Coordinates of C-alpha atoms and ligand atoms in Angstrom, one line a residue:
X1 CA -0.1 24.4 -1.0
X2 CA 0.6 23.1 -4.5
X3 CA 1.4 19.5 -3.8
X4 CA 2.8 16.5 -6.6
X5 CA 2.8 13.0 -5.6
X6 CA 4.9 10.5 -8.0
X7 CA 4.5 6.9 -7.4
X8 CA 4.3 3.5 -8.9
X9 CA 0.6 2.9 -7.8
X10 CA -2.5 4.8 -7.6
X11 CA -6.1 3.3 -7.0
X12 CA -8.0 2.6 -9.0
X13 CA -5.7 2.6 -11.5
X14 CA -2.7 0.9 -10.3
X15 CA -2.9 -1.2 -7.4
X16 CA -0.8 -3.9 -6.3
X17 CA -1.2 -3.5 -3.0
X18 CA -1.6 -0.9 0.3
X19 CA 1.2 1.8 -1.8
X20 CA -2.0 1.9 -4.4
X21 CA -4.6 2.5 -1.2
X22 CA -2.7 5.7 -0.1
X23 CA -1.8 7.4 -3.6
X24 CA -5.5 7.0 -4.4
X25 CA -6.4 8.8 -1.1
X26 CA -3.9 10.8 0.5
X27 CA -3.8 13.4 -2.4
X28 CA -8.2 13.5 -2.3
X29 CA -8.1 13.9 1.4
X30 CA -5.3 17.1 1.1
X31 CA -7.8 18.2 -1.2
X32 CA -10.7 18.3 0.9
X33 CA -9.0 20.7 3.5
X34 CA -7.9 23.0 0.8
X35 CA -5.0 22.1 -0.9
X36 CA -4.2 21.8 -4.5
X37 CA -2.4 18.1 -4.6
X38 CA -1.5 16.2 -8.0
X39 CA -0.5 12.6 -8.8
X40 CA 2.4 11.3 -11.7
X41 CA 1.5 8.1 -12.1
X42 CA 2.8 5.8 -15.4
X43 CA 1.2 5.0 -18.0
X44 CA 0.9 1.8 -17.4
X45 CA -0.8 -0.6 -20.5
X46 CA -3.2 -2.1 -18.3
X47 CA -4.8 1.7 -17.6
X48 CA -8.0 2.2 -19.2
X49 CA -8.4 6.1 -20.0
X50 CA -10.0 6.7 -23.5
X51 CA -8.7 9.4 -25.5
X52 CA -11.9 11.8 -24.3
X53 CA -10.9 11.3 -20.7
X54 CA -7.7 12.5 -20.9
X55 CA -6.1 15.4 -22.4
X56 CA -2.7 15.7 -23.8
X57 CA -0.5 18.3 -21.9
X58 CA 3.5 17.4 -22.6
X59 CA 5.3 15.5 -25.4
X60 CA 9.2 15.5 -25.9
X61 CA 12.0 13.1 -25.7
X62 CA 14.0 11.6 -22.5
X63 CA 17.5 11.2 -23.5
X64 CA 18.1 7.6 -21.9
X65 CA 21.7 6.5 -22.3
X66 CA 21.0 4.1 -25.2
X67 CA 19.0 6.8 -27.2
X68 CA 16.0 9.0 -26.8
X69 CA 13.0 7.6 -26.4
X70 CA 9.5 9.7 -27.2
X71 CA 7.4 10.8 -24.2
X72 CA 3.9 12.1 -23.1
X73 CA 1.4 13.6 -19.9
X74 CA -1.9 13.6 -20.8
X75 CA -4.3 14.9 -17.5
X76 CA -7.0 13.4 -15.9
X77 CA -9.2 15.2 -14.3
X78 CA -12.5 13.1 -12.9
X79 CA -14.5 14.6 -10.1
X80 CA -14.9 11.5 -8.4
X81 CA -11.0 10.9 -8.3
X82 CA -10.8 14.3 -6.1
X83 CA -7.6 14.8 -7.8
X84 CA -5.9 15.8 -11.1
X85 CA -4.1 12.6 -11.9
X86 CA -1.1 13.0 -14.5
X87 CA -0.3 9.7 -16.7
X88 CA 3.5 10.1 -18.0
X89 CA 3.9 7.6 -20.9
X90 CA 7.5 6.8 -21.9
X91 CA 7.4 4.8 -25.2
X92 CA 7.9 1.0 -25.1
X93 CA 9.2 1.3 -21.3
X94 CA 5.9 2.4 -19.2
X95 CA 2.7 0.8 -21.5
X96 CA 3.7 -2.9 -20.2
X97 CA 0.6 -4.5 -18.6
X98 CA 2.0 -5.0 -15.2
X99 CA 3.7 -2.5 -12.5
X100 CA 6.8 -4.2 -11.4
X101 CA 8.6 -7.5 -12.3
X102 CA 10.4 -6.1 -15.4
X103 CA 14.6 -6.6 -15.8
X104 CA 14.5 -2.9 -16.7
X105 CA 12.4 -1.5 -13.9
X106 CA 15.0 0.3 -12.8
X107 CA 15.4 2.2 -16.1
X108 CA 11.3 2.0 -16.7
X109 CA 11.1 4.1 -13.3
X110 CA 13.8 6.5 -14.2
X111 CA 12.3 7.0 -17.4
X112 CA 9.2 7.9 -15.6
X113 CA 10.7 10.5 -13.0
X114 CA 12.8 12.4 -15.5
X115 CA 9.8 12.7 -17.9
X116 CA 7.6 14.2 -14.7
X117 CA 9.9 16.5 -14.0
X118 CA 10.8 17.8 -17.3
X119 CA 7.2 18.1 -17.4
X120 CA 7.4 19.9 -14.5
X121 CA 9.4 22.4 -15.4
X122 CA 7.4 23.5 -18.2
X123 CA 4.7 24.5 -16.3
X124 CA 3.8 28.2 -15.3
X125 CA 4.0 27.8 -11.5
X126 CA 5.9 25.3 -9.7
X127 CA 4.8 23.0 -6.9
X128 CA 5.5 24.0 -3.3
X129 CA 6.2 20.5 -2.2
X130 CA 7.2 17.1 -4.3
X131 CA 6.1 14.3 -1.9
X132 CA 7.8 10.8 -3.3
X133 CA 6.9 7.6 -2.5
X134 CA 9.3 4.0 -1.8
X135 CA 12.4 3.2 -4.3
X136 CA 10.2 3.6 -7.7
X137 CA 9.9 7.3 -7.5
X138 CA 13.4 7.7 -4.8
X139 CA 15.4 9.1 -6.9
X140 CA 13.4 12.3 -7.7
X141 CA 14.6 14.3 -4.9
X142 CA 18.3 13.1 -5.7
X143 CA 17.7 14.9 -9.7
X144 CA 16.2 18.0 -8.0
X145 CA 19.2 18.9 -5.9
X146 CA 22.6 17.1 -7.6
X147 CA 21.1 17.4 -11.6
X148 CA 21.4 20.5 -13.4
X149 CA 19.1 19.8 -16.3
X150 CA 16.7 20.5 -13.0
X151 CA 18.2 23.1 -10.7
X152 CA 15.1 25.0 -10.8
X153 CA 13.6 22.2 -8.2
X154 CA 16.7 22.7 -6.0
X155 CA 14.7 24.4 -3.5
X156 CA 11.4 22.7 -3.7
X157 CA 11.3 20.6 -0.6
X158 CA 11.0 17.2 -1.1
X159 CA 9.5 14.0 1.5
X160 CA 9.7 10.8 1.0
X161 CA 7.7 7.9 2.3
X162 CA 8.7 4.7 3.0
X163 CA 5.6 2.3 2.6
X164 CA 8.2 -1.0 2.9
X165 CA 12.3 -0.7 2.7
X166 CA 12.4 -4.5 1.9
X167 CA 12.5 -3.8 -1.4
X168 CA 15.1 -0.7 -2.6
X169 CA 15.3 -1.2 -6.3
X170 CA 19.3 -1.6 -6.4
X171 CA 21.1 -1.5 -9.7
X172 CA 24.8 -1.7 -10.7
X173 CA 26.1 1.7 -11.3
X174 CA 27.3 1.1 -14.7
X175 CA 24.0 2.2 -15.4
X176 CA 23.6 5.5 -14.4
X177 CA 24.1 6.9 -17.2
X178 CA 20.2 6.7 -17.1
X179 CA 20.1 9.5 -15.4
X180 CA 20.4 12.9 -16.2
X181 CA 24.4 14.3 -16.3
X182 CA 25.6 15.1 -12.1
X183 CA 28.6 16.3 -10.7
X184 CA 31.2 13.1 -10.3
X185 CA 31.7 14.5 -7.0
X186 CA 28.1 13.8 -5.7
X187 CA 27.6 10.3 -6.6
X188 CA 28.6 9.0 -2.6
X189 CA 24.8 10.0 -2.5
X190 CA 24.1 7.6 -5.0
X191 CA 25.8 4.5 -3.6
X192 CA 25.2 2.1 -0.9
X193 CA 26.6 -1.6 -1.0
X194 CA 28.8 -1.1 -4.3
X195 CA 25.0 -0.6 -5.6
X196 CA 22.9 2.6 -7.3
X197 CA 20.3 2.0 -4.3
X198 CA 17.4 4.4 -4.7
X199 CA 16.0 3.9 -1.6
X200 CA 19.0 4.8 0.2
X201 CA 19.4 7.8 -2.2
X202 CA 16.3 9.1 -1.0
X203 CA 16.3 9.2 2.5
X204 CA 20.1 10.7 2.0
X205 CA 18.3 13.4 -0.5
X206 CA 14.6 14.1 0.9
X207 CA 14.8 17.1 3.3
X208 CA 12.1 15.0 5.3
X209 CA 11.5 11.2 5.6
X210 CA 7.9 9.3 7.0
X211 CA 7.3 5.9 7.9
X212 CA 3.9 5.0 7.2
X213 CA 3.5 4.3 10.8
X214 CA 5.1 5.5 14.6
X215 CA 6.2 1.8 15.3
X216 CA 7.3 1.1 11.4
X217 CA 9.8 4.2 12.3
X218 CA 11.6 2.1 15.4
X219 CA 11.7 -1.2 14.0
X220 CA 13.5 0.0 10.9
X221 CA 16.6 1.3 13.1
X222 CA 16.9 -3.0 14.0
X223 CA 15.7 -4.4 10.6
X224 CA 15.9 -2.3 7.1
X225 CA 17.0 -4.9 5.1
X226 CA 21.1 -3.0 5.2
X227 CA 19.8 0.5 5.7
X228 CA 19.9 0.9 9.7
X229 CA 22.8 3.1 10.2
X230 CA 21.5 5.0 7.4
X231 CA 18.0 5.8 8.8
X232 CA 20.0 6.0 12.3
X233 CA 22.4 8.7 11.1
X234 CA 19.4 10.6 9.1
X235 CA 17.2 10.1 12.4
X236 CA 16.4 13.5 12.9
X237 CA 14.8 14.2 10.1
X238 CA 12.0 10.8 10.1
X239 CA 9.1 10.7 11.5
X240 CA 5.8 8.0 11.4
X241 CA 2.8 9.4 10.1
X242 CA -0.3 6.2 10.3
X243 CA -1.8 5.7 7.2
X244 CA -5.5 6.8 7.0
X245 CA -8.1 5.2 5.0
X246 CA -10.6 6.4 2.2
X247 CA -13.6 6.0 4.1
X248 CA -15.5 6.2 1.3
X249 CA -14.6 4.1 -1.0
X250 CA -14.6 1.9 2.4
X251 CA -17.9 2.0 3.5
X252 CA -20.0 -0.6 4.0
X253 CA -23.3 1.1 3.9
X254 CA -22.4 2.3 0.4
X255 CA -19.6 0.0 -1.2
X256 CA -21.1 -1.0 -4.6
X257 CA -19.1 -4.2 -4.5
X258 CA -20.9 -5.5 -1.7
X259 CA -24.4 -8.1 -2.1
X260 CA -25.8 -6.3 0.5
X261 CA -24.7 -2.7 2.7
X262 CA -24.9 -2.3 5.7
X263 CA -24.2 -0.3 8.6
X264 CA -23.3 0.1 11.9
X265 CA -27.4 -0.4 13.2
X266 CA -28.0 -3.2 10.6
X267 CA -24.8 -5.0 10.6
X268 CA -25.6 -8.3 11.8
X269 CA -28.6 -9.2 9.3
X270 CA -25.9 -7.1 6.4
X271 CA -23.0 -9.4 7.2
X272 CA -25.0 -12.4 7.5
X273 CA -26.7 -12.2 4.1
X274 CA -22.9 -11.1 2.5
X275 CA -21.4 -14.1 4.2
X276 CA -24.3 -16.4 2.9
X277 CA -23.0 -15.3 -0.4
X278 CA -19.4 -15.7 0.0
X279 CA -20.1 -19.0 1.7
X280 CA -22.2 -20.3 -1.2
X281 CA -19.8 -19.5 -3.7
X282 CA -17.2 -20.8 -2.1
X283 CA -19.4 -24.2 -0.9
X284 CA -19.0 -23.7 2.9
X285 CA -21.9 -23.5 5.4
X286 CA -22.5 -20.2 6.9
X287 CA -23.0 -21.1 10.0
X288 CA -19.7 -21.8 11.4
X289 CA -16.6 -19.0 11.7
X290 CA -15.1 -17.9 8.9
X291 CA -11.8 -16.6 9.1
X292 CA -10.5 -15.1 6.0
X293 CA -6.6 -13.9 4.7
X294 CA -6.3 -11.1 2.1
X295 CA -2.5 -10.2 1.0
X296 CA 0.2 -10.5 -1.2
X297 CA 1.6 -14.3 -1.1
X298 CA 5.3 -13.2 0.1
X299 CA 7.3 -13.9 3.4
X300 CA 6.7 -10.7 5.1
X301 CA 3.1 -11.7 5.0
X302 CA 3.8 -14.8 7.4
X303 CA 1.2 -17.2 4.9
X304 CA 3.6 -20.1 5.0
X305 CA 3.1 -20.4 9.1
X306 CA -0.4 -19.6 8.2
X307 CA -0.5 -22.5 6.6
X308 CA 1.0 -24.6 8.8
X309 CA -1.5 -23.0 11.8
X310 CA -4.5 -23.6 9.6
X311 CA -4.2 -27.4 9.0
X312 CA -4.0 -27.7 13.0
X313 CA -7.5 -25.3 13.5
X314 CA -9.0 -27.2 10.6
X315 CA -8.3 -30.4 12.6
X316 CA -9.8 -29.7 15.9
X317 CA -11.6 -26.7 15.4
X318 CA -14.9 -26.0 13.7
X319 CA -14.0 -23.2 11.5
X320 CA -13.8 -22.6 7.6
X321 CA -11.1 -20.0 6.0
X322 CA -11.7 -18.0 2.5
X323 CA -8.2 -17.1 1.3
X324 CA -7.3 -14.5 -1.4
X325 CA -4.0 -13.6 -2.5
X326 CA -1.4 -14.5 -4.9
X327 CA 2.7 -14.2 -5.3
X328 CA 5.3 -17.2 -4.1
X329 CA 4.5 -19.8 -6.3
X330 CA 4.9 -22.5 -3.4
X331 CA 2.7 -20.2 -1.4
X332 CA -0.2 -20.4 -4.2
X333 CA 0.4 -24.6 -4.1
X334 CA -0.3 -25.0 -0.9
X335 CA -3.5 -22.2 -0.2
X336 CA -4.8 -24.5 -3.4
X337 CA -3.8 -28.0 -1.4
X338 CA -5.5 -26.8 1.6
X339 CA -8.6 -26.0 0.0
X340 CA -8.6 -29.2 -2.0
X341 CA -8.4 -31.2 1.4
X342 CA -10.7 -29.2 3.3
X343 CA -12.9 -28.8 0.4
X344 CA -15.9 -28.5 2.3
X345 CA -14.5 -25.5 5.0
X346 CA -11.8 -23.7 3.1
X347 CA -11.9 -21.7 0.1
X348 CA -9.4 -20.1 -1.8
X349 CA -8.9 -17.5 -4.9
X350 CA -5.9 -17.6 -6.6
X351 CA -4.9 -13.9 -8.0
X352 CA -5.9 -10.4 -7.1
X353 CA -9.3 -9.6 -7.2
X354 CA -10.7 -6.1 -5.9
X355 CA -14.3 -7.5 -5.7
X356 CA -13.5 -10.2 -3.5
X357 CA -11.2 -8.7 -1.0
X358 CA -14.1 -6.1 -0.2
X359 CA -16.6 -9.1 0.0
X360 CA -14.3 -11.0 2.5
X361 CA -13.9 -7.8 4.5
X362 CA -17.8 -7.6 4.9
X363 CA -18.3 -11.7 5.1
X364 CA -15.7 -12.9 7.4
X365 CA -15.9 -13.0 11.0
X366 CA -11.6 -12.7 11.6
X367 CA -9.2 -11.3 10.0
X368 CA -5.9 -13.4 9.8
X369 CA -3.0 -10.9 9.9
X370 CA 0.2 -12.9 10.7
X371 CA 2.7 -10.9 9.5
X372 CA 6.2 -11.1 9.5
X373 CA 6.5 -7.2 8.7
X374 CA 4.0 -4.7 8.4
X375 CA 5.1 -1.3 7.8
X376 CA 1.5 0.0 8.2
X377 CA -1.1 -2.7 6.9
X378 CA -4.3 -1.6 5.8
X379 CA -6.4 -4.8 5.9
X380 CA -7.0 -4.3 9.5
X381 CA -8.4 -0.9 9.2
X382 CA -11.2 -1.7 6.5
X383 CA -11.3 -4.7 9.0
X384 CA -12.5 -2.8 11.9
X385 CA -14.7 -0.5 9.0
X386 CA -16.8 -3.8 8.0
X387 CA -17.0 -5.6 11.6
X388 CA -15.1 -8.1 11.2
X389 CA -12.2 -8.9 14.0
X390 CA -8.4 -8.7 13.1
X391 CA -5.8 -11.0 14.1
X392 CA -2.4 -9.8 14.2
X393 CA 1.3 -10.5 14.9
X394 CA 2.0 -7.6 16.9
X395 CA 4.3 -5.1 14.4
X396 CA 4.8 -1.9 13.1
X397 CA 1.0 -0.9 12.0
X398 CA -0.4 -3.5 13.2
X399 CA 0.7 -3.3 16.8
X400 CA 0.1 0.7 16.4
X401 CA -3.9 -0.1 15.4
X402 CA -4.8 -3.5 16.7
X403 CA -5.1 -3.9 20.8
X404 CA -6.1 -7.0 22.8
X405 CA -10.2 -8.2 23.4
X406 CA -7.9 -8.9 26.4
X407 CA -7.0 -5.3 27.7
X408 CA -10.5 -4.3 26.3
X409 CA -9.5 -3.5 22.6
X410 CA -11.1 -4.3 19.4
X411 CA -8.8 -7.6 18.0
X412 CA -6.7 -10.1 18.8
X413 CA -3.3 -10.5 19.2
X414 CA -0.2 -12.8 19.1
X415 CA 3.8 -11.8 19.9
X416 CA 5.4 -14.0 16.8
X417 CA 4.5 -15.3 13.4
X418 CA 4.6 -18.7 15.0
X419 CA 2.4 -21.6 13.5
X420 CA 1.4 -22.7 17.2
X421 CA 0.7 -18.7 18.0
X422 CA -1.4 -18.5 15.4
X423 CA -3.6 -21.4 16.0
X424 CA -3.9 -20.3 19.4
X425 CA -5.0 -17.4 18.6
X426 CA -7.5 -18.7 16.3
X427 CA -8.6 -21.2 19.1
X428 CA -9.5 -17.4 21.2
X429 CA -11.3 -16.5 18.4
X430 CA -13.4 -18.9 18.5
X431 CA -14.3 -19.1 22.1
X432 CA -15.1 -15.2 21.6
X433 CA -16.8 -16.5 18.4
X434 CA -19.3 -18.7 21.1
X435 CA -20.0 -15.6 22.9
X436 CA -22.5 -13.8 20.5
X437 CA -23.2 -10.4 22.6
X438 CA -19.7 -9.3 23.6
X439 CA -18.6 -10.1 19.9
X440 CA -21.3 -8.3 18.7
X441 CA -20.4 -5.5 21.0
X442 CA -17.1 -5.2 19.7
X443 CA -18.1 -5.2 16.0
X444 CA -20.1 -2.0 16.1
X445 CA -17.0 -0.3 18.1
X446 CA -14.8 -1.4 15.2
X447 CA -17.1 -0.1 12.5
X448 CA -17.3 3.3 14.6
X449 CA -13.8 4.0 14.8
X450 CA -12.5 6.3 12.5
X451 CA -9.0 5.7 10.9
X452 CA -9.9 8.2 7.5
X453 CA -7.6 9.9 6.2
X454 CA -8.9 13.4 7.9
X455 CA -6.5 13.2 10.2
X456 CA -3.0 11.8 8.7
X457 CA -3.5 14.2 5.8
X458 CA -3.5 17.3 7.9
X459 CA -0.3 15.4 9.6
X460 CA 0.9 15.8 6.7
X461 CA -0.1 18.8 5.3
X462 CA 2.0 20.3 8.4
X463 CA 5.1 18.5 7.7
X464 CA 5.1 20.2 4.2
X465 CA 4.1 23.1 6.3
X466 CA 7.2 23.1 7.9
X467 CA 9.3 22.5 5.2
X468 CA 8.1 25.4 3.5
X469 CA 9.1 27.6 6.1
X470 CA 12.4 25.8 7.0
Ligands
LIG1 P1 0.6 -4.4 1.3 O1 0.6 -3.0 0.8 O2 1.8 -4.8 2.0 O3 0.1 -5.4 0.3 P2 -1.7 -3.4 2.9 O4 -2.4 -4.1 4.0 O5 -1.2 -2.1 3.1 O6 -0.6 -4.4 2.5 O7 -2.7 -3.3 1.7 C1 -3.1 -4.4 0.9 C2 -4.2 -3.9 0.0 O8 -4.2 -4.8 -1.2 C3 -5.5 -3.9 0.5 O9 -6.3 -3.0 -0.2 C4 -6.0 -5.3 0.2 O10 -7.4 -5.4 0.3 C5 -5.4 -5.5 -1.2 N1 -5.1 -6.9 -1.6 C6 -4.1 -7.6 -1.3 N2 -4.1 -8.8 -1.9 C7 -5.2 -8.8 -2.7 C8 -5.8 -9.7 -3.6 N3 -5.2 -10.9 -3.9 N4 -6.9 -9.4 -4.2 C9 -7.5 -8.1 -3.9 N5 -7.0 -7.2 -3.1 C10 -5.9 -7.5 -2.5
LIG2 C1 3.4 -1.3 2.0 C2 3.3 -2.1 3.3 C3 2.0 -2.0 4.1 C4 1.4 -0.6 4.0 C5 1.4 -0.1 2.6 C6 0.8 1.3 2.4 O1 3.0 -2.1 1.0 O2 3.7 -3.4 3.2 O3 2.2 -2.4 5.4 O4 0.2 -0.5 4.6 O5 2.6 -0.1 2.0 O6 1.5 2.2 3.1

């Protein structure tokens, strides 16, 4: 099957968070088991492709309502990627040096559709399945069956994705003359809340809708942020697919980030000697705990009650923390506070930082998870891949990958994002901590089970399967 993927992230190149993970794997993985799948992907400023690298393959105009503004593809094609990745350039609207955060995303991410698929078009063979990911890329499948400039695509199945319905990408209809001419009639399917809500559009337009995990699927018919008796009417046609992992550009034994690989036979000399590092760094001793946080600094993340929990642990517990992450201003004050008055067992990096997450993974002893939502979360899987123990607030992904020490798993849980829950929980982990056999015990189970992406992408590859053939 001939397969395009458009999204907003794509590791390595874009990344802001877990949406980057999956674009960077999924398509690799499909790959592998003999498929023929493609990323569109922006051309972001920020992306560092030289001119021998890539090759130029499309340049036009997109008609945007305020005038026509140049455009590009230039190809990709690096073995190690394991897929053909397609950079669409939209002058003055894609080459900004971040992903989001712009007033005119809306319009940047138009711009970038439109161009993909006019692109598209041009090409010899069309793809057998356009597989769209979250609000930034949502209105694809809407321009494939409602625009004629596109009709052509009217019978391409489309799926969509949902990685987080938090954030839908709502704009006030006056602007939609940003998108190609449709029939009057048809724009009900653009609208929900008095808004242009791409989100929305797409799981009204996709012929088939995933979750990026089974419980994700069941929480969004209580909580989707507005959208519940639209995902409850369009039931039938979602379904939760987990999210895999690339398991080998998350491997201990070979991750080039790492001061020293290990695996699952050597891990306890390998993660002492990484978490000597980290520790050092940092300036905590190496000897006690080390509990570590990785994530974007927002409220779904649950890092204020972290907070909160942490000051009580660092009171009465020996324990020392390594936090990484960045977002809420407030948020970024107070992981900075807290390691300025527990200098000597907490340390914190403000911003993103690839290298570092990978060195907590294979340093820290816990994982703090606390999330208020997690559609999927990857941080617990490359978790369990480096040995070290997740905690988690039991939801969507997280209560679908993480079970109890207590009813034998492999982590440990709590019910709520709750300050007290969360110390408790820490207070476990350190008792478990204090028993060095069983924890080593269940440290090589984590790093042997397998969450790659082997088996979600044939999930998926049999979705579009089915698709096909509907
Ligand atoms: P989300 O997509 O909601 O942020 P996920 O758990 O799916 O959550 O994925 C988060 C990804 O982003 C992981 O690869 C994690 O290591 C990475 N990450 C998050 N924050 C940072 C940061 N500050 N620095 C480096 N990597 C980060
Ligand atoms: C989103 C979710 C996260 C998920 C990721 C990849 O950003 O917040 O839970 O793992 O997408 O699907």
């Amino acid at each position: 099957m001939k397969i395009v993927h458009f999204s907003a992230e794509c590791y390595p190149f874009a990344k802001a968070g877990g949406l980057g993970d999956v674009v960077g794997a999924l398509p690799k993985y499909l790959n592998q088991i003999g498929h023929n799948a493609a990323v569109f992907l922006p051309f972001y400023a920020h992306i560092d492709v030289s001119k021998k690298e890539r090759e130029l393959r499309y340049e036009n105009t997109v008609s945007l309502a305020d005038g026509s503004y140049p455009c590009s593809v230039y190809e990709v094609t690096e073995e190690a990627l394991g897929f053909p990745l397609f950079l669409v350039s939209v002058e003055g609207l894609t080459n900004r040096d971040a992903i989001y955060g712009y007033e005119d995303d809306p319009k940047r991410f138009i711009a970038f559709q439109r161009v993909g698929l006019q692109f598209l078009k041009t090409q010899k063979t069309l793809p057998d399945i356009i597989h769209v990911h979250d609000h930034h890329t949502g209105l694809v499948p809407f321009m494939m069956t409602q625009c004629p400039e596109f009709s052509e695509f009217k019978v391409i199945p489309t799926l969509l994705s949902i990685h987080n319905a938090q954030y839908q990408g709502q704009f006030p209809h006056e602007y939609g003359g940003w998108l190609p001419e449709f029939p009057d009639s048809q724009v009900g399917l653009l609208d929900w809340d008095g808004m242009i809500n791409p989100l929305a559009t797409a799981i009204k337009t996709a012929w088939r809708v995933t979750t990026v995990s089974p419980s994700y699927m069941k929480e969004l018919q209580q909580h989707a942020n507005g959208l519940e008796s639209l995902l409850a009417h369009e039931a039938q046609k979602c379904i939760g697919i987990l999210n895999g992992i690339d398991a080998e550009t998350w491997n201990p034994q070979t991750d080039p980030f790492l001061e020293t690989n290990y695996g699952p036979t050597n891990f306890v000399t390998g993660r002492r000697a990484n978490k000597e590092k980290l520790c050092d760094t940092y300036g905590l001793s190496p000897s006690l705990p080390l509990f570590g946080f990785i994530g974007r600094l927002v409220w779904e993340k649950g890092a204020d009650e972290l907070v909160s929990a942490l000051e009580v642990a660092l009171n009465t517990l020996d324990i020392n923390v390594i936090l990484l992450g960045s977002g809420d201003p407030a948020l970024e004050k107070k992981f900075e506070q807290l390691s300025d008055w527990y200098k000597k067992n907490v340390g914190a990096y403000i911003g993103y930082k690839e290298s570092m997450s990978h060195d907590v993974y294979a340093a820290a002893d816990f994982l703090l998870m606390p999330s208020r939502v997690e559609p999927c979360g990857l941080n617990q899987l490359y978790s369990f891949r480096y040995g070290c123990m997740p905690i988690v607030r039991k939801t969507g992904g997280l209560k679908d990958t993480v079970i109890d020490i207590a009813q034998d798993g492999l982590g440990i849980t709590h019910e709520e994002t709750t300050s007290n829950q969360i110390s408790e929980a820490i207070e476990r982990a350190v008792l478990f901590y204090q028993q060095k056999e069983a924890f080593r015990k269940k440290q090589r189970a984590m790093m042997k089970l397998d969450y790659s992406w082997e088996h979600s992408a044939k999930l998926y590859a049999s979705e579009y399967q089915k698709l096909i053939k509907s």
